[in-house]
């Protein structure tokens, strides 16, 4: 089985949407990535840090899904990273109400020894210096390194971010962030500029409008499933990335053609994530449901024009 | 050959985009629809009205493409409908600078006798009373009636608009308009409400994010081709509708499966329309170019996940 190592936050989130609000619940990029990747037949490990306030049941929830959590450091006297946000009525924008770094402020990631030869490395949204540190701990060059990031790091750690971008194969980023990173409005031009920064593959996430995969002159467009109701978008981008990475790890095929499938898997899993608050939907997700939704994606996008 | 009758404006447009501005050039919904439909092997006619100021060369341009213009009334002493608009930098929004109805204010459409048995009727964006009048002139119930409209009529002629919507099979509308018409943010819910107003098929155009086709519980999503540069979006929605209608007329198959193909054709033709100012790109468009771009659409959207 392929190994996938994931670095990112494991955190508390408090979320407010037009449908309601939560207390502190399980969140964090690595949590969502790990839960999505656990849908696949692979070995995966999460590298992260939490405080003494982090409930054992949340760690068990990850471990129960066969995710190696030996790389999750527990700082007994510290507090877990906390994020709180409120979504606007259109669900496409949100205000951050609170960000408490806590133990994340001094995070020195340690990749478990047995995962230093992982085929696939998923660098979830975190300080680019932490992402780079994980990459440097790998014994040999991984088959594929995927990086997810956000505008926050462009604002406050751009040189470090550009340095790690240079070293990855795939970047996943949302449309506004792609525009910010390159200063280009056209996503086609933005993707080309990001290619020039290093990544051979550029995935631009457009939320309810789907995702684009760019590689050289090739483009693939996976729509998002049109949903009656988006309950809580938190974690959708991370779930997408986890599904993308998990599928590639399971199939051991990193061709562009297979990455198209990986994008579809990522979109499929993300379409579940938004149906309930936080990780709720992802923790009870059955393989059969995923399979059924993949069929929906097929009929959503496949057509049969005869071209002579 | 199937017959397609098109009602809509034939007009002068003056357009300003970040790339430049035009004087009064050929425009109008029926012009774009007709040019797009002329890519297909069908008989089509435009029903419209122009003033004595309208150049013969523009009428010739349509006639040269085998479009029957005997239903285009020329009011010698009148002036042609004029629209002027300026696009913002993102090309997704625009300000209307001028709207001069002129001869359009007293337009009584007359469908040419030989087109009163058309299989397909395309009601382009116009006052819903004019759209209804065209429908009432048809001798027998057409196989398919397609309606395009815009927010302007929702604001100032909603009862008349709802009355004509009740009588059509397909409506094409953009996302913001679908939301305005139904008061629903979710496009899935909006489409269901529009179904209940009459149309069995609802096409929601999302500009650079593609188009959705709804029918009962089925959905199809055609992305827009990611373009390096959108030069002028004017007429893209009408070109989409013309490609959609023209393909259905040519193939004589109005099943949902074939409508998927029609949406792809519409998107393909619209992707050319925006490459130059006004109708310029559509008037020199070669069949071979369309064919090549359809191939691009295929590789853009088609994937091959094995579902066991």
XYZ file of C-alpha atoms in Angstrom:
616
model
C 0.000 0.000 0.000
C 1.097 3.519 -0.719
C 1.881 5.824 2.161
C 0.536 9.333 2.444
C 1.861 11.761 5.013
C -0.261 14.787 5.829
C 0.851 17.892 7.696
C -1.658 20.507 8.791
C -3.688 21.808 11.682
C -5.743 19.674 14.024
C -7.907 22.212 15.742
C -11.038 23.483 17.382
C -13.456 25.383 15.158
C -16.493 27.409 16.138
C -18.692 28.035 13.124
C -21.667 30.243 12.485
C -23.731 29.901 9.318
C -27.249 31.084 8.420
C -28.368 27.622 9.579
C -27.009 27.800 13.106
C -23.844 27.899 15.156
C -21.570 25.434 16.890
C -19.505 25.407 20.065
C -15.889 24.346 19.736
C -15.923 21.325 17.468
C -13.273 19.224 15.752
C -11.647 21.028 12.833
C -8.332 21.748 11.144
C -6.888 21.195 7.694
C -5.138 17.917 8.533
C -8.309 16.578 10.137
C -10.369 17.148 6.989
C -7.585 15.935 4.702
C -7.102 12.824 6.832
C -10.808 11.991 6.986
C -11.145 12.350 3.210
C -8.015 10.280 2.548
C -9.292 7.578 4.914
C -11.883 6.690 2.268
C -9.056 5.057 0.318
C -7.087 1.893 0.782
C -3.802 3.489 1.812
C -1.572 4.042 4.842
C -1.802 7.598 6.052
C -0.336 9.599 8.899
C -1.106 13.040 10.246
C 1.663 15.309 11.519
C 0.289 18.034 13.756
C 0.122 19.480 17.253
C -2.646 19.876 19.851
C -2.926 21.061 23.446
C -3.839 19.240 26.640
C -7.388 20.493 26.153
C -7.848 18.351 23.053
C -10.286 15.474 23.772
C -8.977 11.962 23.446
C -12.167 11.020 21.582
C -11.146 13.254 18.665
C -7.771 11.540 18.461
C -9.529 8.175 18.670
C -11.850 9.232 15.864
C -8.819 9.672 13.589
C -7.051 6.530 14.825
C -10.233 4.481 14.355
C -10.097 5.388 10.691
C -6.657 3.882 10.382
C -4.894 7.221 10.415
C -1.485 7.042 12.099
C -1.481 9.779 14.748
C 1.940 9.082 16.239
C 3.049 12.332 14.582
C 0.444 14.401 16.434
C 2.326 16.051 19.281
C 0.329 16.682 22.459
C 1.510 19.642 24.502
C -0.080 18.915 27.876
C 0.239 22.435 29.249
C -0.757 24.100 25.961
C -4.017 24.969 24.256
C -5.167 23.702 20.858
C -5.298 26.013 17.844
C -8.726 27.657 17.663
C -10.475 29.258 14.723
C -13.872 30.857 14.676
C -15.721 32.178 11.655
C -19.069 33.393 10.476
C -20.379 32.777 6.965
C -22.398 35.346 5.072
C -25.751 34.505 3.577
C -24.300 33.546 0.202
C -21.938 31.055 1.915
C -19.177 32.138 -0.448
C -17.577 34.585 1.934
C -16.911 34.595 5.635
C -15.503 36.713 8.426
C -12.893 35.321 10.757
C -14.032 36.077 14.298
C -11.054 34.617 16.165
C -7.711 32.962 15.461
C -5.814 31.700 18.492
C -2.558 30.062 17.418
C -1.788 28.617 20.863
C 0.460 25.524 20.507
C 0.733 26.141 16.776
C 2.973 29.131 17.456
C 5.920 26.853 18.301
C 5.205 23.849 16.154
C 8.191 21.800 15.052
C 6.710 18.983 13.012
C 8.230 15.522 13.292
C 7.420 12.992 10.575
C 7.192 9.472 12.072
C 10.189 7.376 11.026
C 8.002 4.863 9.200
C 6.507 7.624 7.046
C 9.733 9.233 5.891
C 9.606 7.156 2.728
C 5.998 8.065 1.873
C 5.201 8.149 -1.828
C 2.894 11.114 -1.427
C 3.278 14.137 0.811
C 0.336 16.443 1.429
C 1.362 19.802 2.839
C -1.883 21.177 4.266
C -2.425 24.851 4.978
C 0.140 25.958 7.585
C 3.124 28.288 7.829
C 5.312 27.570 4.777
C 8.320 27.058 7.065
C 6.517 24.160 8.745
C 5.572 22.767 5.342
C 9.188 22.984 4.218
C 10.427 21.277 7.382
C 8.220 18.256 6.661
C 9.523 18.063 3.127
C 13.120 18.165 4.357
C 12.512 15.227 6.686
C 11.674 12.905 3.810
C 14.427 10.339 3.227
C 14.078 10.266 -0.526
C 12.279 12.424 -3.033
C 8.566 11.581 -2.775
C 6.718 10.571 -5.922
C 4.396 13.546 -5.497
C 4.269 16.544 -3.201
C 0.985 18.456 -2.979
C 0.727 21.836 -1.322
C -2.345 23.684 -0.142
C -2.075 27.238 1.114
C -4.081 30.420 1.545
C -3.963 34.191 1.157
C -2.884 34.653 4.801
C 0.611 33.326 3.978
C 0.828 35.455 0.856
C 0.237 38.483 3.042
C 2.650 37.674 5.834
C 5.203 35.076 4.645
C 5.447 35.438 0.872
C 9.192 34.721 0.443
C 8.899 31.542 2.547
C 5.781 30.532 0.658
C 7.442 31.038 -2.737
C 10.369 28.964 -1.508
C 8.186 25.969 -0.672
C 6.021 26.407 -3.802
C 9.238 25.998 -5.807
C 9.673 22.495 -4.408
C 6.226 20.971 -4.908
C 4.621 19.122 -7.806
C 0.998 20.123 -7.273
C -0.500 23.226 -5.711
C -4.157 23.525 -4.723
C -5.337 27.065 -4.260
C -8.611 28.934 -4.622
C -9.402 31.343 -7.446
C -8.995 34.553 -5.460
C -5.717 33.301 -4.024
C -4.424 32.382 -7.491
C -5.241 35.923 -8.575
C -3.545 37.415 -5.529
C -0.436 35.264 -5.942
C 0.057 36.208 -9.587
C -1.654 39.561 -10.034
C -3.551 38.066 -12.981
C -7.326 38.023 -13.285
C -7.533 35.301 -15.950
C -7.157 31.919 -14.249
C -5.519 30.525 -17.381
C -2.803 33.157 -17.186
C -2.584 32.814 -13.386
C -2.091 29.053 -13.694
C 0.676 29.574 -16.235
C 2.467 31.980 -13.895
C 2.156 29.512 -11.002
C 3.602 26.782 -13.248
C 6.607 29.041 -13.687
C 6.990 29.244 -9.901
C 7.547 25.480 -9.760
C 4.452 23.249 -9.615
C 3.881 21.153 -12.726
C 0.219 20.793 -11.787
C -2.001 23.640 -10.644
C -5.435 23.005 -9.162
C -7.629 26.084 -8.805
C -10.622 25.581 -6.522
C -13.654 27.712 -7.366
C -16.016 26.636 -4.562
C -19.546 26.143 -5.873
C -18.184 26.590 -9.411
C -15.935 23.534 -9.251
C -12.216 23.112 -9.778
C -9.728 23.451 -12.619
C -6.652 21.275 -13.122
C -3.873 22.723 -15.283
C -0.811 20.905 -16.634
C 1.220 22.409 -19.470
C -1.377 23.189 -22.147
C -3.960 20.800 -20.747
C -6.953 21.835 -18.678
C -9.578 19.783 -16.908
C -12.708 21.276 -15.361
C -14.595 19.400 -12.641
C -17.833 21.126 -11.711
C -19.114 21.128 -8.164
C -22.268 19.128 -7.697
C -25.160 21.618 -7.672
C -26.526 21.334 -4.134
C -29.890 22.274 -2.796
C -28.322 23.549 0.349
C -24.783 24.211 1.494
C -24.936 23.820 5.232
C -21.337 24.626 6.193
C -18.483 25.103 3.695
C -15.775 24.732 6.367
C -13.218 22.135 5.346
C -14.501 21.665 1.795
C -11.177 22.727 0.248
C -9.195 20.461 2.585
C -11.574 17.578 1.944
C -11.061 18.134 -1.774
C -7.279 18.001 -1.299
C -7.549 14.871 0.864
C -9.673 13.089 -1.707
C -7.277 14.141 -4.466
C -4.201 12.916 -2.576
C -5.883 9.750 -1.283
C -7.042 8.665 -4.708
C -3.602 9.212 -6.249
C -1.979 7.258 -3.404
C -4.377 4.352 -3.814
C -4.105 4.144 -7.604
C -0.322 4.785 -7.662
C -0.759 6.619 -10.950
C 0.190 10.285 -11.130
C -0.512 10.809 -14.833
C -2.597 13.806 -15.902
C -5.392 11.468 -16.986
C -5.558 9.910 -13.551
C -5.342 13.301 -11.866
C -8.623 14.126 -13.611
C -10.171 11.252 -11.694
C -8.499 12.464 -8.515
C -10.095 15.891 -9.001
C -13.487 14.226 -9.437
C -12.957 12.208 -6.232
C -11.937 15.360 -4.402
C -15.042 17.200 -5.634
C -17.244 14.262 -4.721
C -15.972 14.086 -1.154
C -16.178 17.877 -0.771
C -19.839 17.722 -1.826
C -20.519 15.588 1.259
C -18.430 17.713 3.601
C -20.659 20.788 3.176
C -23.867 18.916 3.996
C -23.394 19.111 7.768
C -21.510 21.172 10.330
C -17.780 20.591 10.587
C -16.530 17.015 10.149
C -19.901 15.446 11.004
C -20.757 14.239 7.519
C -17.243 12.981 6.813
C -17.109 10.775 9.888
C -20.225 8.785 9.025
C -19.654 8.644 5.270
C -20.147 5.218 3.713
C -18.309 3.897 0.702
C -21.621 3.141 -0.969
C -22.682 6.777 -0.721
C -19.428 7.908 -2.314
C -19.903 5.437 -5.121
C -23.433 6.634 -5.755
C -22.351 10.257 -5.879
C -19.558 9.466 -8.323
C -22.285 8.126 -10.601
C -24.072 11.451 -10.202
C -20.882 13.266 -11.185
C -20.679 11.136 -14.284
C -24.186 11.935 -15.441
C -23.655 15.560 -14.448
C -20.735 16.026 -16.798
C -20.562 13.306 -19.411
C -22.006 13.849 -22.884
C -21.792 12.066 -26.147
C -21.371 14.312 -29.155
C -20.308 12.432 -32.242
C -17.317 14.220 -33.719
C -16.560 13.069 -37.196
C -34.694 20.539 -42.817
C -36.045 21.830 -39.551
C -37.175 25.406 -39.321
C -36.150 27.737 -36.536
C -37.815 31.082 -36.052
C -36.025 33.649 -33.923
C -37.489 36.828 -32.488
C -35.288 39.416 -30.830
C -33.516 42.706 -31.299
C -31.391 43.621 -34.286
C -29.559 46.654 -33.048
C -26.634 49.003 -32.790
C -24.291 48.465 -29.855
C -21.495 50.695 -28.604
C -19.225 48.752 -26.277
C -16.429 49.725 -23.970
C -14.189 47.126 -22.358
C -10.762 47.365 -20.711
C -9.387 46.475 -24.158
C -10.927 49.346 -26.064
C -14.182 50.806 -27.315
C -16.298 50.645 -30.426
C -18.514 53.052 -32.343
C -22.004 51.860 -33.199
C -21.589 48.285 -34.394
C -23.950 45.470 -35.272
C -25.606 43.939 -32.219
C -28.885 42.658 -30.849
C -30.097 39.380 -29.400
C -31.590 38.071 -32.649
C -28.380 38.920 -34.514
C -26.249 36.840 -32.153
C -28.786 34.023 -31.994
C -29.098 33.979 -35.783
C -25.342 33.982 -36.368
C -24.860 31.105 -33.940
C -27.749 29.116 -35.410
C -26.350 29.667 -38.914
C -23.561 27.234 -38.011
C -26.129 24.439 -38.394
C -27.828 22.868 -41.341
C -31.300 24.316 -40.769
C -33.700 26.917 -42.143
C -33.854 29.933 -39.888
C -35.636 33.267 -39.939
C -35.237 36.376 -37.823
C -38.250 38.455 -36.812
C -37.225 41.936 -35.769
C -37.366 45.643 -36.557
C -34.770 48.254 -37.561
C -34.793 51.900 -38.626
C -33.855 53.592 -41.894
C -30.411 54.216 -40.408
C -29.602 50.510 -40.408
C -26.961 49.703 -43.032
C -27.942 47.346 -45.823
C -24.594 45.555 -45.376
C -25.677 44.342 -41.954
C -28.873 42.901 -43.405
C -26.832 41.339 -46.188
C -24.494 39.838 -43.626
C -27.423 37.921 -42.127
C -28.968 37.021 -45.479
C -25.601 35.788 -46.763
C -25.628 33.257 -43.930
C -28.898 31.842 -45.157
C -30.966 33.589 -42.525
C -34.413 34.576 -43.794
C -34.788 38.282 -43.023
C -38.196 38.832 -44.616
C -39.521 39.186 -41.057
C -37.194 42.091 -40.281
C -39.351 45.207 -40.640
C -37.571 48.337 -41.817
C -39.099 51.604 -40.593
C -37.619 54.103 -43.029
C -38.291 57.184 -40.931
C -37.325 55.484 -37.653
C -34.090 54.857 -35.813
C -32.661 51.468 -34.871
C -32.584 50.302 -31.257
C -29.317 51.371 -29.641
C -27.573 50.013 -26.567
C -24.342 51.190 -25.071
C -22.486 49.610 -22.181
C -19.199 49.615 -20.363
C -17.680 46.493 -18.817
C -15.811 46.564 -15.548
C -12.325 45.158 -15.218
C -13.541 41.710 -14.165
C -15.742 41.524 -17.317
C -18.468 39.931 -15.217
C -20.393 43.128 -14.619
C -21.229 46.123 -16.739
C -22.937 49.495 -16.643
C -25.522 50.381 -19.226
C -24.625 53.820 -20.566
C -27.553 54.273 -22.962
C -30.691 52.460 -24.078
C -32.611 54.065 -26.929
C -35.656 51.965 -27.813
C -36.461 53.933 -30.989
C -38.387 51.700 -33.455
C -38.553 48.948 -30.836
C -41.080 50.983 -28.858
C -43.854 50.142 -31.348
C -42.756 46.745 -32.577
C -45.493 44.415 -33.773
C -43.672 41.293 -34.867
C -44.884 39.437 -37.946
C -43.715 35.872 -38.446
C -43.234 35.146 -42.176
C -45.998 32.817 -43.448
C -43.495 30.113 -44.381
C -42.159 30.034 -40.829
C -45.463 29.681 -38.986
C -45.002 25.924 -38.905
C -41.446 26.060 -37.508
C -40.495 23.136 -35.312
C -38.475 25.339 -32.994
C -39.228 28.854 -31.791
C -36.548 30.911 -30.105
C -37.940 33.862 -28.185
C -34.924 36.113 -27.716
C -34.734 38.810 -25.076
C -37.526 41.341 -25.755
C -40.712 42.574 -24.130
C -42.689 39.459 -23.085
C -45.744 40.784 -24.952
C -43.756 40.712 -28.201
C -42.521 37.214 -27.360
C -46.092 36.078 -26.724
C -47.324 37.615 -29.980
C -44.813 35.524 -31.947
C -45.930 32.397 -30.160
C -49.573 33.128 -30.933
C -48.805 33.449 -34.652
C -47.624 29.863 -34.880
C -50.111 27.690 -36.785
C -49.569 24.594 -34.705
C -47.849 23.915 -31.417
C -44.097 23.985 -32.105
C -42.038 20.989 -31.070
C -40.004 23.218 -28.763
C -40.261 26.802 -27.583
C -37.180 28.354 -25.988
C -37.295 31.648 -24.122
C -34.469 33.925 -23.123
C -35.112 36.931 -20.929
C -33.428 39.262 -18.467
C -33.870 41.055 -15.148
C -35.160 44.209 -16.884
C -38.483 42.474 -17.678
C -38.724 41.082 -14.168
C -38.530 44.633 -12.892
C -41.009 46.248 -15.254
C -43.244 43.579 -16.838
C -43.328 40.658 -14.418
C -46.981 39.561 -14.944
C -46.510 39.530 -18.733
C -43.221 37.689 -18.331
C -44.753 35.029 -16.080
C -47.539 34.607 -18.612
C -45.134 33.813 -21.445
C -42.877 31.695 -19.213
C -45.930 29.513 -18.560
C -46.119 28.661 -22.264
C -42.522 27.709 -23.058
C -40.606 24.439 -22.861
C -37.125 25.773 -22.172
C -36.001 28.920 -20.431
C -32.436 30.234 -20.578
C -31.612 32.712 -17.874
C -28.511 33.761 -15.979
C -27.812 32.868 -12.355
C -28.594 36.265 -10.865
C -31.817 36.440 -12.863
C -32.858 32.971 -11.722
C -32.322 34.133 -8.146
C -34.281 37.314 -8.733
C -37.162 35.492 -10.411
C -37.545 32.976 -7.590
C -36.136 34.660 -4.503
C -33.974 31.572 -3.962
C -30.203 31.623 -3.650
C -29.634 27.925 -4.363
C -29.768 27.397 -8.122
C -31.120 23.880 -7.584
C -34.073 25.268 -5.666
C -34.455 28.186 -8.098
C -34.578 25.776 -11.054
C -37.282 23.735 -9.314
C -39.378 26.838 -8.752
C -38.978 27.862 -12.391
C -40.052 24.352 -13.450
C -43.226 24.975 -11.481
C -43.806 28.171 -13.481
C -44.029 26.139 -16.683
C -40.750 25.282 -18.432
C -39.833 21.584 -18.377
C -36.207 22.491 -19.027
C -34.315 25.230 -17.229
C -30.911 26.404 -18.418
C -29.029 28.621 -15.994
C -26.124 30.493 -17.554
C -23.253 31.278 -15.196
C -20.942 33.200 -17.544
C -17.320 32.170 -17.055
C -18.539 29.381 -14.734
C -20.512 27.591 -17.441
C -24.155 26.573 -17.671
C -26.521 24.201 -15.893
C -29.349 22.287 -17.538
C -32.150 21.069 -15.251
C -34.956 18.663 -16.136
C -36.978 17.004 -13.383
C -34.350 15.481 -11.082
C -31.631 15.513 -13.734
C -28.846 18.056 -13.918
C -26.125 18.592 -16.487
C -23.216 20.988 -15.997
C -21.301 22.349 -18.985
C -18.288 24.377 -17.939
C -17.191 27.415 -19.890
C -13.877 26.952 -21.658
C -11.234 28.637 -19.485
C -10.014 31.501 -21.655
C -6.811 33.432 -21.487
C -8.625 36.603 -22.297
C -12.270 37.593 -22.547
C -12.265 40.458 -24.986
C -15.963 41.381 -25.035
C -18.724 39.329 -23.363
C -21.508 41.077 -25.317
C -23.786 38.554 -26.984
C -22.292 35.483 -25.301
C -25.612 34.504 -23.716
C -27.497 34.973 -26.993
C -24.835 33.044 -28.891
C -25.219 30.250 -26.350
C -29.002 30.225 -26.905
C -28.561 30.272 -30.690
C -26.155 27.347 -30.599
C -28.486 25.453 -28.292
C -31.535 26.045 -30.516
C -29.659 25.479 -33.773
C -28.229 22.153 -32.666
C -31.632 20.889 -31.514
C -33.197 21.986 -34.809
C -30.532 20.231 -36.851
C -30.597 16.966 -34.893
C -34.419 16.939 -34.498
C -33.991 15.314 -31.110
C -35.260 17.138 -28.041
C -34.434 14.451 -25.466
C -32.575 15.440 -22.306
C -29.534 13.469 -23.482
C -29.391 15.448 -26.703
C -29.995 18.719 -24.879
C -26.721 18.044 -23.056
C -25.020 18.141 -26.439
C -26.940 21.305 -27.317
C -25.633 22.962 -24.152
C -22.084 21.976 -25.118
C -22.584 23.429 -28.608
C -23.979 26.614 -27.094
C -21.005 26.914 -24.747
C -18.589 26.205 -27.573
C -20.003 28.936 -29.810
C -20.160 31.396 -26.887
C -16.466 30.768 -26.240
C -15.712 32.171 -29.709
C -18.110 35.100 -29.383
C -16.155 36.691 -26.522
C -12.832 36.595 -28.382
C -13.490 39.763 -30.373
C -15.681 42.859 -30.219
C -19.359 42.402 -31.012
C -20.233 39.933 -33.756
C -16.804 40.044 -35.375
C -15.666 36.579 -34.347
C -19.004 34.969 -35.160
C -19.085 36.260 -38.715
C -15.774 34.718 -39.729
C -16.146 31.502 -37.742
C -15.266 28.350 -39.668
C -16.836 24.953 -39.121
C -13.394 23.451 -38.656
C -12.685 25.802 -35.741
C -15.942 24.822 -34.053
C -15.110 21.178 -34.492
C -11.686 21.645 -32.978
C -13.083 23.476 -29.988
C -15.679 20.774 -29.381
C -12.731 18.404 -29.058
C -11.267 20.757 -26.464
C -14.557 20.676 -24.558
C -14.421 16.916 -24.573
C -10.951 16.745 -23.079
C -11.868 19.537 -20.680
C -14.701 17.596 -19.103
C -14.498 13.901 -19.862
C -12.946 11.502 -17.387
C -12.831 7.792 -17.023
C -13.319 6.537 -13.491
C -14.048 2.840 -13.307
C -17.102 2.387 -11.130
C -17.582 -1.196 -10.109
